[in-house]
Amino acid sequence: METDCTSDDLPVNGVTAPLPAGTRLLHIGPHKTGTTSIQGALFAAKDLLPGHGVVFPAHSRHPMEAALAACARPAMIGDTEPTEKHWTRLLEQVEATGGRTSVISSEFFADAEGDDTIARIVEQLGGEPVHVLVTLRPLARIMPSQWQQYVQNGLRMGYDDWLTHMLRKAPYEQPNPSFWRRHRHDRLVERWARAVGAERVTVVVVDDRDPHGLMRTFEQLLGLPENLLQPVPDTANRSLTLAETEMLRNLNKEFRGNGLPDELYSKLVRNGAVMHMKNACSPSPEDVKILTPEWAMEAAAEIGAEMVRRIGDLGVRGIGDPGLLSAVPKAPALDGIPAPRISPEVAARALYGALAAAAESPVGHTAPGKARTVHQTPSKELMRVLGHRCLKKLRRR
């Protein structure tokens, strides 16, 4: 049954009524709420969607640069800065959809600050047809995933210290002020509801027990046939294990301590070592997971309960079980937590990824416009390129 959130709690809904034809569905995340899986599924089905009156107006799975430019947010450490051209290009693609339903998805829209910025984004996307979709997961599940993501962007603080800063040290803005801007979900929903009206905001509570539930919800909202959206394997988006994260965190300390440039970090570490490690190494059952202490899970559940009450008061439409947002996950029974240890294979993969990124360039006899990525290039060929470059430098000296 479809109802609005007019009580203290978000309702539990069944089948979701589709949005009106011509809606511009703006999925703003936030981070770690299934955004990558949805973006991958929509992009994979891009050629099938128009047959059902829906368009995915983007040239890539995730128009991150466009969203960052729209929100006036900087790029990740060392990456190319987003420009207004990125945003303008996406707006042109949205405009070209005409009266058909379109869906724009980026978790970085959740980083928008200020009513003026949000109002401008909505107006530029067409104003009245815009419907905002917010996907939510319990904070206790978001925190470990978000911490390791921050480490991938240069964070050097350990998980326990990070939790203390986020949950116990007011104003809870250091070392990552973006965390509560994204994940104080009641305020996030309120900001966007002020811009479009509560009747044009839908909040979806993601249930991790139903891995395909979010796909089915999007299909219903967009009026698509069931099972049209399918998961797309994406090893590059997997979370790091505790050992991998700790290895990277210690590398961050060395990197920062020696004053190396951000561009080098982006190329060699995040898009080199980490990316190759994710693609080449699958976590095993023996890997130590990032475990959240009980005090932090209880604190997260209390915040979750407060957020559910406030979202309910806003009068937006809710889909899913709101009780999930305030539940305290059952901690695993452990007889001591083993120390995280990085395997030699994983360490070698990470080192190779950094070396490969350093050697990245069109190599061999690849035709123009068909340059291979580093990870498509045989290791022997990469080592020849590296050796040749080193030899040239020695000769110059």
Short mmCIF file of C-alpha atoms in Angstrom, two decimals:
data_model
loop_
_atom_site.label_atom_id
_atom_site.label_comp_id
_atom_site.label_asym_id
_atom_site.label_seq_id
_atom_site.Cartn_x
_atom_site.Cartn_y
_atom_site.Cartn_z
CA MET A 1 0.00 0.00 0.00
CA GLU A 2 1.30 3.43 -0.95
CA THR A 3 1.07 6.10 1.74
CA ASP A 4 2.76 9.36 2.66
CA CYS A 5 5.01 9.82 5.68
CA THR A 6 2.66 11.86 7.79
CA SER A 7 3.03 9.94 11.05
CA ASP A 8 5.98 9.67 13.39
CA ASP A 9 7.39 6.76 11.38
CA LEU A 10 7.96 6.02 7.73
CA PRO A 11 5.40 3.44 6.58
CA VAL A 12 6.21 0.00 5.24
CA ASN A 13 4.99 -0.13 1.64
CA GLY A 14 4.33 -2.86 -0.88
CA VAL A 15 3.96 -2.13 -4.58
CA THR A 16 5.05 1.39 -5.46
CA ALA A 17 2.97 3.51 -7.81
CA PRO A 18 4.99 4.79 -10.78
CA LEU A 19 5.86 8.45 -11.05
CA PRO A 20 4.05 10.53 -13.70
CA ALA A 21 5.38 10.32 -17.26
CA GLY A 22 7.87 13.10 -17.91
CA THR A 23 9.26 13.10 -14.37
CA ARG A 24 12.92 13.95 -13.98
CA LEU A 25 13.92 11.60 -11.20
CA LEU A 26 16.93 12.96 -9.34
CA HIS A 27 18.57 10.27 -7.20
CA ILE A 28 20.85 12.07 -4.73
CA GLY A 29 22.18 9.07 -2.81
CA PRO A 30 23.71 9.60 -0.30
CA HIS A 31 26.94 7.60 -0.45
CA LYS A 32 27.00 3.92 0.49
CA THR A 33 23.27 3.35 -0.07
CA GLY A 34 23.33 1.24 -3.25
CA THR A 35 24.03 4.10 -5.65
CA THR A 36 26.74 2.32 -7.65
CA SER A 37 24.62 -0.77 -8.23
CA ILE A 38 21.68 1.32 -9.46
CA GLN A 39 23.87 3.45 -11.71
CA GLY A 40 25.48 0.36 -13.20
CA ALA A 41 22.11 -1.31 -13.84
CA LEU A 42 20.59 1.80 -15.43
CA PHE A 43 23.61 2.36 -17.65
CA ALA A 44 23.66 -1.30 -18.75
CA ALA A 45 19.96 -1.04 -19.69
CA LYS A 46 20.37 2.37 -21.32
CA ASP A 47 19.41 1.15 -24.81
CA LEU A 48 16.34 -0.70 -23.51
CA LEU A 49 14.90 2.11 -21.39
CA PRO A 50 13.56 4.33 -24.23
CA GLY A 51 11.28 1.51 -25.32
CA HIS A 52 9.48 2.01 -22.01
CA GLY A 53 9.46 5.81 -22.10
CA VAL A 54 12.52 6.27 -19.87
CA VAL A 55 15.92 7.82 -20.65
CA PHE A 56 19.22 7.66 -18.75
CA PRO A 57 20.80 10.94 -19.95
CA ALA A 58 24.49 10.43 -19.31
CA HIS A 59 27.48 9.22 -21.33
CA SER A 60 28.88 7.28 -18.37
CA ARG A 61 27.57 5.20 -15.49
CA HIS A 62 28.08 8.00 -13.02
CA PRO A 63 28.24 11.69 -14.05
CA MET A 64 30.31 12.51 -10.97
CA GLU A 65 32.08 15.56 -12.39
CA ALA A 66 28.76 17.11 -13.40
CA ALA A 67 27.31 16.61 -9.91
CA LEU A 68 30.42 18.00 -8.21
CA ALA A 69 30.33 21.06 -10.47
CA ALA A 70 26.63 21.61 -9.80
CA CYS A 71 27.23 21.47 -6.04
CA ALA A 72 30.40 23.58 -6.25
CA ARG A 73 32.35 20.78 -4.58
CA PRO A 74 36.03 19.95 -5.24
CA ALA A 75 37.27 16.78 -6.89
CA MET A 76 38.73 13.91 -4.92
CA ILE A 77 42.37 14.33 -3.98
CA GLY A 78 44.54 14.74 -7.07
CA ASP A 79 41.72 14.31 -9.61
CA THR A 80 40.86 16.79 -12.36
CA GLU A 81 38.73 19.60 -11.01
CA PRO A 82 35.12 19.57 -12.25
CA THR A 83 34.04 22.53 -14.34
CA GLU A 84 30.76 24.14 -15.33
CA LYS A 85 31.14 22.45 -18.71
CA HIS A 86 30.58 19.04 -17.09
CA TRP A 87 27.30 20.24 -15.58
CA THR A 88 26.18 22.07 -18.72
CA ARG A 89 26.76 18.95 -20.82
CA LEU A 90 24.56 16.88 -18.50
CA LEU A 91 21.85 19.55 -18.52
CA GLU A 92 21.85 19.46 -22.32
CA GLN A 93 21.44 15.69 -22.25
CA VAL A 94 18.53 16.01 -19.80
CA GLU A 95 16.91 18.71 -21.92
CA ALA A 96 17.15 16.45 -24.98
CA THR A 97 14.93 13.84 -23.28
CA GLY A 98 11.95 16.13 -23.93
CA GLY A 99 8.75 14.92 -22.31
CA ARG A 100 10.03 11.43 -21.54
CA THR A 101 10.83 10.29 -18.01
CA SER A 102 14.52 10.60 -17.19
CA VAL A 103 16.67 9.54 -14.25
CA ILE A 104 19.81 11.31 -13.04
CA SER A 105 21.81 9.57 -10.31
CA SER A 106 24.82 10.76 -8.31
CA GLU A 107 25.48 10.45 -4.61
CA PHE A 108 27.47 13.67 -4.81
CA PHE A 109 24.24 15.68 -5.06
CA ALA A 110 23.93 14.90 -1.33
CA ASP A 111 26.97 17.14 -0.81
CA ALA A 112 25.08 20.25 -1.96
CA GLU A 113 25.08 22.95 0.71
CA GLY A 114 22.68 25.85 1.04
CA ASP A 115 19.13 26.34 -0.15
CA ASP A 116 20.27 28.55 -3.03
CA THR A 117 22.52 25.84 -4.48
CA ILE A 118 19.84 23.16 -4.24
CA ALA A 119 17.16 25.47 -5.68
CA ARG A 120 19.43 26.30 -8.61
CA ILE A 121 20.09 22.61 -9.34
CA VAL A 122 16.35 21.86 -9.32
CA GLU A 123 15.54 24.85 -11.51
CA GLN A 124 18.25 24.02 -14.05
CA LEU A 125 16.97 20.45 -14.27
CA GLY A 126 13.53 21.73 -15.22
CA GLY A 127 11.88 22.73 -11.95
CA GLU A 128 8.37 21.29 -11.74
CA PRO A 129 9.08 17.83 -13.26
CA VAL A 130 11.92 17.14 -10.80
CA HIS A 131 11.23 14.43 -8.19
CA VAL A 132 13.97 13.77 -5.61
CA LEU A 133 14.77 10.21 -4.54
CA VAL A 134 16.82 9.55 -1.38
CA THR A 135 18.08 6.04 -0.58
CA LEU A 136 18.91 5.27 3.06
CA ARG A 137 20.72 2.51 4.96
CA PRO A 138 21.41 2.18 8.70
CA LEU A 139 24.29 4.33 9.92
CA ALA A 140 25.87 1.29 11.56
CA ARG A 141 26.30 -0.23 8.09
CA ILE A 142 27.37 3.01 6.45
CA MET A 143 30.11 3.97 8.93
CA PRO A 144 32.72 1.25 8.25
CA SER A 145 32.17 1.51 4.51
CA GLN A 146 32.44 5.29 4.54
CA TRP A 147 35.59 5.21 6.70
CA GLN A 148 37.46 2.92 4.32
CA GLN A 149 36.31 5.12 1.43
CA TYR A 150 37.77 8.17 3.17
CA VAL A 151 41.02 6.22 3.61
CA GLN A 152 41.01 5.64 -0.15
CA ASN A 153 40.96 9.41 -0.49
CA GLY A 154 43.92 10.01 1.82
CA LEU A 155 42.57 9.71 5.40
CA ARG A 156 45.19 8.66 7.95
CA MET A 157 43.01 8.23 11.07
CA GLY A 158 42.20 4.76 12.43
CA TYR A 159 38.61 3.51 12.61
CA ASP A 160 38.14 3.77 16.39
CA ASP A 161 39.54 7.31 16.50
CA TRP A 162 37.42 8.26 13.50
CA LEU A 163 34.26 6.97 15.20
CA THR A 164 35.12 8.95 18.32
CA HIS A 165 35.46 12.14 16.28
CA MET A 166 32.23 11.52 14.36
CA LEU A 167 30.11 10.49 17.35
CA ARG A 168 31.64 11.94 20.53
CA LYS A 169 33.58 15.10 19.66
CA ALA A 170 31.31 18.02 18.88
CA PRO A 171 30.87 19.65 16.41
CA TYR A 172 31.65 16.28 14.73
CA GLU A 173 33.24 17.91 11.68
CA GLN A 174 36.81 16.61 11.79
CA PRO A 175 38.45 14.94 10.03
CA ASN A 176 35.60 14.58 7.48
CA PRO A 177 33.03 17.41 7.51
CA SER A 178 31.24 15.78 4.57
CA PHE A 179 30.12 12.78 6.67
CA TRP A 180 27.24 14.43 8.51
CA ARG A 181 26.37 16.64 5.58
CA ARG A 182 25.69 13.40 3.73
CA HIS A 183 24.48 11.16 6.51
CA ARG A 184 22.42 13.32 8.81
CA HIS A 185 19.61 11.99 6.63
CA ASP A 186 16.75 13.92 8.18
CA ARG A 187 18.45 17.22 7.42
CA LEU A 188 19.38 16.01 3.94
CA VAL A 189 15.75 15.16 3.15
CA GLU A 190 14.58 18.44 4.68
CA ARG A 191 16.97 20.52 2.54
CA TRP A 192 15.71 19.01 -0.69
CA ALA A 193 12.06 19.00 0.41
CA ARG A 194 12.30 22.76 0.88
CA ALA A 195 13.34 23.06 -2.76
CA VAL A 196 10.79 20.77 -4.43
CA GLY A 197 8.04 20.28 -1.83
CA ALA A 198 7.47 17.20 0.33
CA GLU A 199 5.10 15.69 -2.25
CA ARG A 200 7.99 15.46 -4.72
CA VAL A 201 10.42 13.61 -2.42
CA THR A 202 10.56 9.83 -2.00
CA VAL A 203 12.68 8.16 0.68
CA VAL A 204 13.62 4.50 0.12
CA VAL A 205 14.97 2.43 3.01
CA VAL A 206 17.34 -0.15 1.54
CA ASP A 207 17.03 -3.64 3.00
CA ASP A 208 20.35 -5.47 2.76
CA ARG A 209 18.51 -8.78 3.24
CA ASP A 210 16.94 -8.28 -0.20
CA PRO A 211 19.89 -7.62 -2.56
CA HIS A 212 17.64 -6.91 -5.56
CA GLY A 213 14.94 -4.96 -3.72
CA LEU A 214 16.32 -1.55 -4.71
CA MET A 215 16.33 -2.57 -8.40
CA ARG A 216 12.67 -3.57 -8.17
CA THR A 217 11.78 -0.28 -6.46
CA PHE A 218 13.41 1.74 -9.25
CA GLU A 219 11.55 -0.34 -11.83
CA GLN A 220 8.24 0.38 -10.14
CA LEU A 221 8.94 4.10 -9.78
CA LEU A 222 9.95 4.36 -13.44
CA GLY A 223 7.18 2.10 -14.76
CA LEU A 224 9.67 -0.48 -16.09
CA PRO A 225 9.06 -4.21 -16.53
CA GLU A 226 10.18 -6.34 -13.60
CA ASN A 227 13.76 -7.63 -13.83
CA LEU A 228 14.73 -5.20 -16.59
CA LEU A 229 17.37 -3.76 -14.25
CA GLN A 230 20.03 -6.32 -13.42
CA PRO A 231 23.13 -6.10 -11.19
CA VAL A 232 26.39 -5.43 -13.00
CA PRO A 233 29.49 -6.97 -11.41
CA ASP A 234 31.85 -4.19 -10.34
CA THR A 235 34.90 -5.35 -8.43
CA ALA A 236 36.32 -1.84 -8.61
CA ASN A 237 33.58 -0.67 -6.24
CA ARG A 238 34.06 -3.31 -3.56
CA SER A 239 34.99 -2.20 -0.08
CA LEU A 240 38.48 -2.86 1.16
CA THR A 241 39.09 -5.40 3.90
CA LEU A 242 40.49 -4.21 7.22
CA ALA A 243 44.00 -5.37 6.28
CA GLU A 244 43.84 -3.64 2.90
CA THR A 245 42.51 -0.46 4.50
CA GLU A 246 45.20 -0.48 7.20
CA MET A 247 47.91 -1.01 4.59
CA LEU A 248 46.57 1.95 2.63
CA ARG A 249 46.17 4.09 5.76
CA ASN A 250 49.82 3.56 6.66
CA LEU A 251 50.81 4.33 3.09
CA ASN A 252 48.83 7.58 3.41
CA LYS A 253 50.94 8.49 6.45
CA GLU A 254 54.16 7.95 4.52
CA PHE A 255 52.82 9.77 1.48
CA ARG A 256 51.71 12.83 3.44
CA GLY A 257 54.77 12.80 5.65
CA ASN A 258 57.01 13.13 2.63
CA GLY A 259 55.01 15.91 1.01
CA LEU A 260 54.35 14.18 -2.30
CA PRO A 261 51.88 15.90 -4.67
CA ASP A 262 48.16 15.07 -4.68
CA GLU A 263 48.24 14.27 -8.41
CA LEU A 264 50.75 11.50 -7.72
CA TYR A 265 48.46 10.05 -5.05
CA SER A 266 45.51 10.00 -7.43
CA LYS A 267 47.46 8.30 -10.19
CA LEU A 268 49.70 5.86 -8.34
CA VAL A 269 47.72 5.05 -5.20
CA ARG A 270 43.95 5.42 -5.68
CA ASN A 271 43.81 4.73 -9.43
CA GLY A 272 46.86 2.49 -9.46
CA ALA A 273 47.57 0.37 -6.39
CA VAL A 274 44.05 0.37 -4.93
CA MET A 275 42.22 -0.11 -8.22
CA HIS A 276 44.40 -3.01 -9.31
CA MET A 277 44.16 -4.62 -5.86
CA LYS A 278 40.36 -4.44 -5.99
CA ASN A 279 40.18 -5.87 -9.50
CA ALA A 280 42.71 -8.63 -8.99
CA CYS A 281 42.05 -9.77 -5.41
CA SER A 282 38.74 -11.02 -4.05
CA PRO A 283 38.31 -11.00 -0.25
CA SER A 284 38.41 -14.45 1.34
CA PRO A 285 36.30 -15.68 4.29
CA GLU A 286 39.44 -15.49 6.43
CA ASP A 287 39.86 -11.74 5.90
CA VAL A 288 39.22 -9.67 9.02
CA LYS A 289 36.22 -7.39 8.52
CA ILE A 290 35.97 -3.80 9.70
CA LEU A 291 34.07 -4.23 12.97
CA THR A 292 32.20 -1.37 14.63
CA PRO A 293 32.33 -1.36 18.47
CA GLU A 294 29.05 -1.81 20.31
CA TRP A 295 29.00 1.73 21.74
CA ALA A 296 29.19 3.20 18.23
CA MET A 297 26.45 0.92 16.89
CA GLU A 298 24.16 1.94 19.75
CA ALA A 299 24.92 5.62 19.17
CA ALA A 300 24.21 5.20 15.45
CA ALA A 301 20.91 3.48 16.20
CA GLU A 302 19.83 6.34 18.48
CA ILE A 303 20.62 8.87 15.78
CA GLY A 304 18.78 6.68 13.28
CA ALA A 305 15.64 6.64 15.41
CA GLU A 306 15.72 10.42 15.72
CA MET A 307 16.18 10.80 11.96
CA VAL A 308 13.22 8.52 11.22
CA ARG A 309 10.96 10.59 13.47
CA ARG A 310 12.01 13.86 11.84
CA ILE A 311 11.67 12.49 8.30
CA GLY A 312 8.20 11.25 9.19
CA ASP A 313 7.23 14.76 10.26
CA LEU A 314 8.26 16.15 6.86
CA GLY A 315 5.41 14.40 5.02
CA VAL A 316 7.51 12.88 2.24
CA ARG A 317 6.66 9.53 0.64
CA GLY A 318 8.42 6.55 2.21
CA ILE A 319 9.17 3.09 0.84
CA GLY A 320 10.62 0.28 2.93
CA ASP A 321 10.95 -0.62 6.60
CA PRO A 322 11.97 2.40 8.73
CA GLY A 323 12.73 0.13 11.67
CA LEU A 324 15.93 -0.93 9.93
CA LEU A 325 17.40 2.54 10.43
CA SER A 326 17.23 2.36 14.22
CA ALA A 327 18.03 -1.32 14.76
CA VAL A 328 21.25 -2.27 16.56
CA PRO A 329 23.02 -4.93 14.46
CA LYS A 330 23.89 -8.10 16.33
CA ALA A 331 27.63 -8.13 16.91
CA PRO A 332 29.40 -11.32 15.75
CA ALA A 333 30.48 -13.69 18.50
CA LEU A 334 34.26 -13.59 18.46
CA ASP A 335 36.87 -15.11 20.73
CA GLY A 336 39.26 -12.22 20.25
CA ILE A 337 39.76 -10.33 17.02
CA PRO A 338 42.71 -11.56 14.97
CA ALA A 339 45.18 -8.95 13.83
CA PRO A 340 44.65 -7.92 10.21
CA ARG A 341 47.45 -9.23 8.04
CA ILE A 342 47.92 -8.41 4.39
CA SER A 343 48.80 -11.43 2.26
CA PRO A 344 51.93 -11.30 0.10
CA GLU A 345 49.75 -11.72 -3.01
CA VAL A 346 47.57 -8.71 -2.16
CA ALA A 347 50.62 -6.58 -1.37
CA ALA A 348 52.21 -7.60 -4.67
CA ARG A 349 49.03 -6.74 -6.58
CA ALA A 350 48.94 -3.31 -4.99
CA LEU A 351 52.61 -2.69 -5.79
CA TYR A 352 52.10 -3.85 -9.36
CA GLY A 353 49.13 -1.50 -9.72
CA ALA A 354 51.29 1.45 -8.68
CA LEU A 355 54.06 0.45 -11.09
CA ALA A 356 51.54 -0.03 -13.88
CA ALA A 357 50.04 3.40 -13.26
CA ALA A 358 53.51 4.95 -13.39
CA ALA A 359 54.08 3.35 -16.77
CA GLU A 360 50.66 4.17 -18.15
CA SER A 361 50.72 5.24 -21.80
CA PRO A 362 49.71 3.81 -25.16
CA VAL A 363 52.28 1.04 -25.67
CA GLY A 364 53.03 -1.50 -28.33
CA HIS A 365 51.23 -1.28 -31.65
CA THR A 366 47.79 -0.25 -30.45
CA ALA A 367 45.87 1.65 -33.09
CA PRO A 368 45.11 5.35 -32.50
CA GLY A 369 42.01 5.79 -30.37
CA LYS A 370 42.33 2.19 -29.11
CA ALA A 371 44.89 2.72 -26.37
CA ARG A 372 44.86 -0.02 -23.80
CA THR A 373 44.45 0.69 -20.13
CA VAL A 374 47.24 -0.29 -17.79
CA HIS A 375 45.32 -3.30 -16.57
CA GLN A 376 44.88 -4.60 -20.13
CA THR A 377 48.65 -4.47 -20.75
CA PRO A 378 50.78 -7.59 -20.12
CA SER A 379 53.15 -7.24 -17.19
CA LYS A 380 56.24 -8.01 -19.30
CA GLU A 381 55.37 -5.17 -21.64
CA LEU A 382 54.86 -2.78 -18.73
CA MET A 383 58.19 -3.72 -17.21
CA ARG A 384 59.89 -3.10 -20.59
CA VAL A 385 58.34 0.37 -20.68
CA LEU A 386 59.46 1.11 -17.12
CA GLY A 387 62.96 -0.16 -17.81
CA HIS A 388 63.20 1.88 -20.99
CA ARG A 389 62.12 5.05 -19.14
CA CYS A 390 64.61 4.49 -16.34
CA LEU A 391 67.39 3.90 -18.87
CA LYS A 392 66.54 7.14 -20.69
CA LYS A 393 66.67 9.09 -17.42
CA LEU A 394 70.08 7.58 -16.55
CA ARG A 395 71.44 8.48 -19.96
CA ARG A 396 70.22 12.07 -19.62
CA ARG A 397 72.04 12.33 -16.31
#
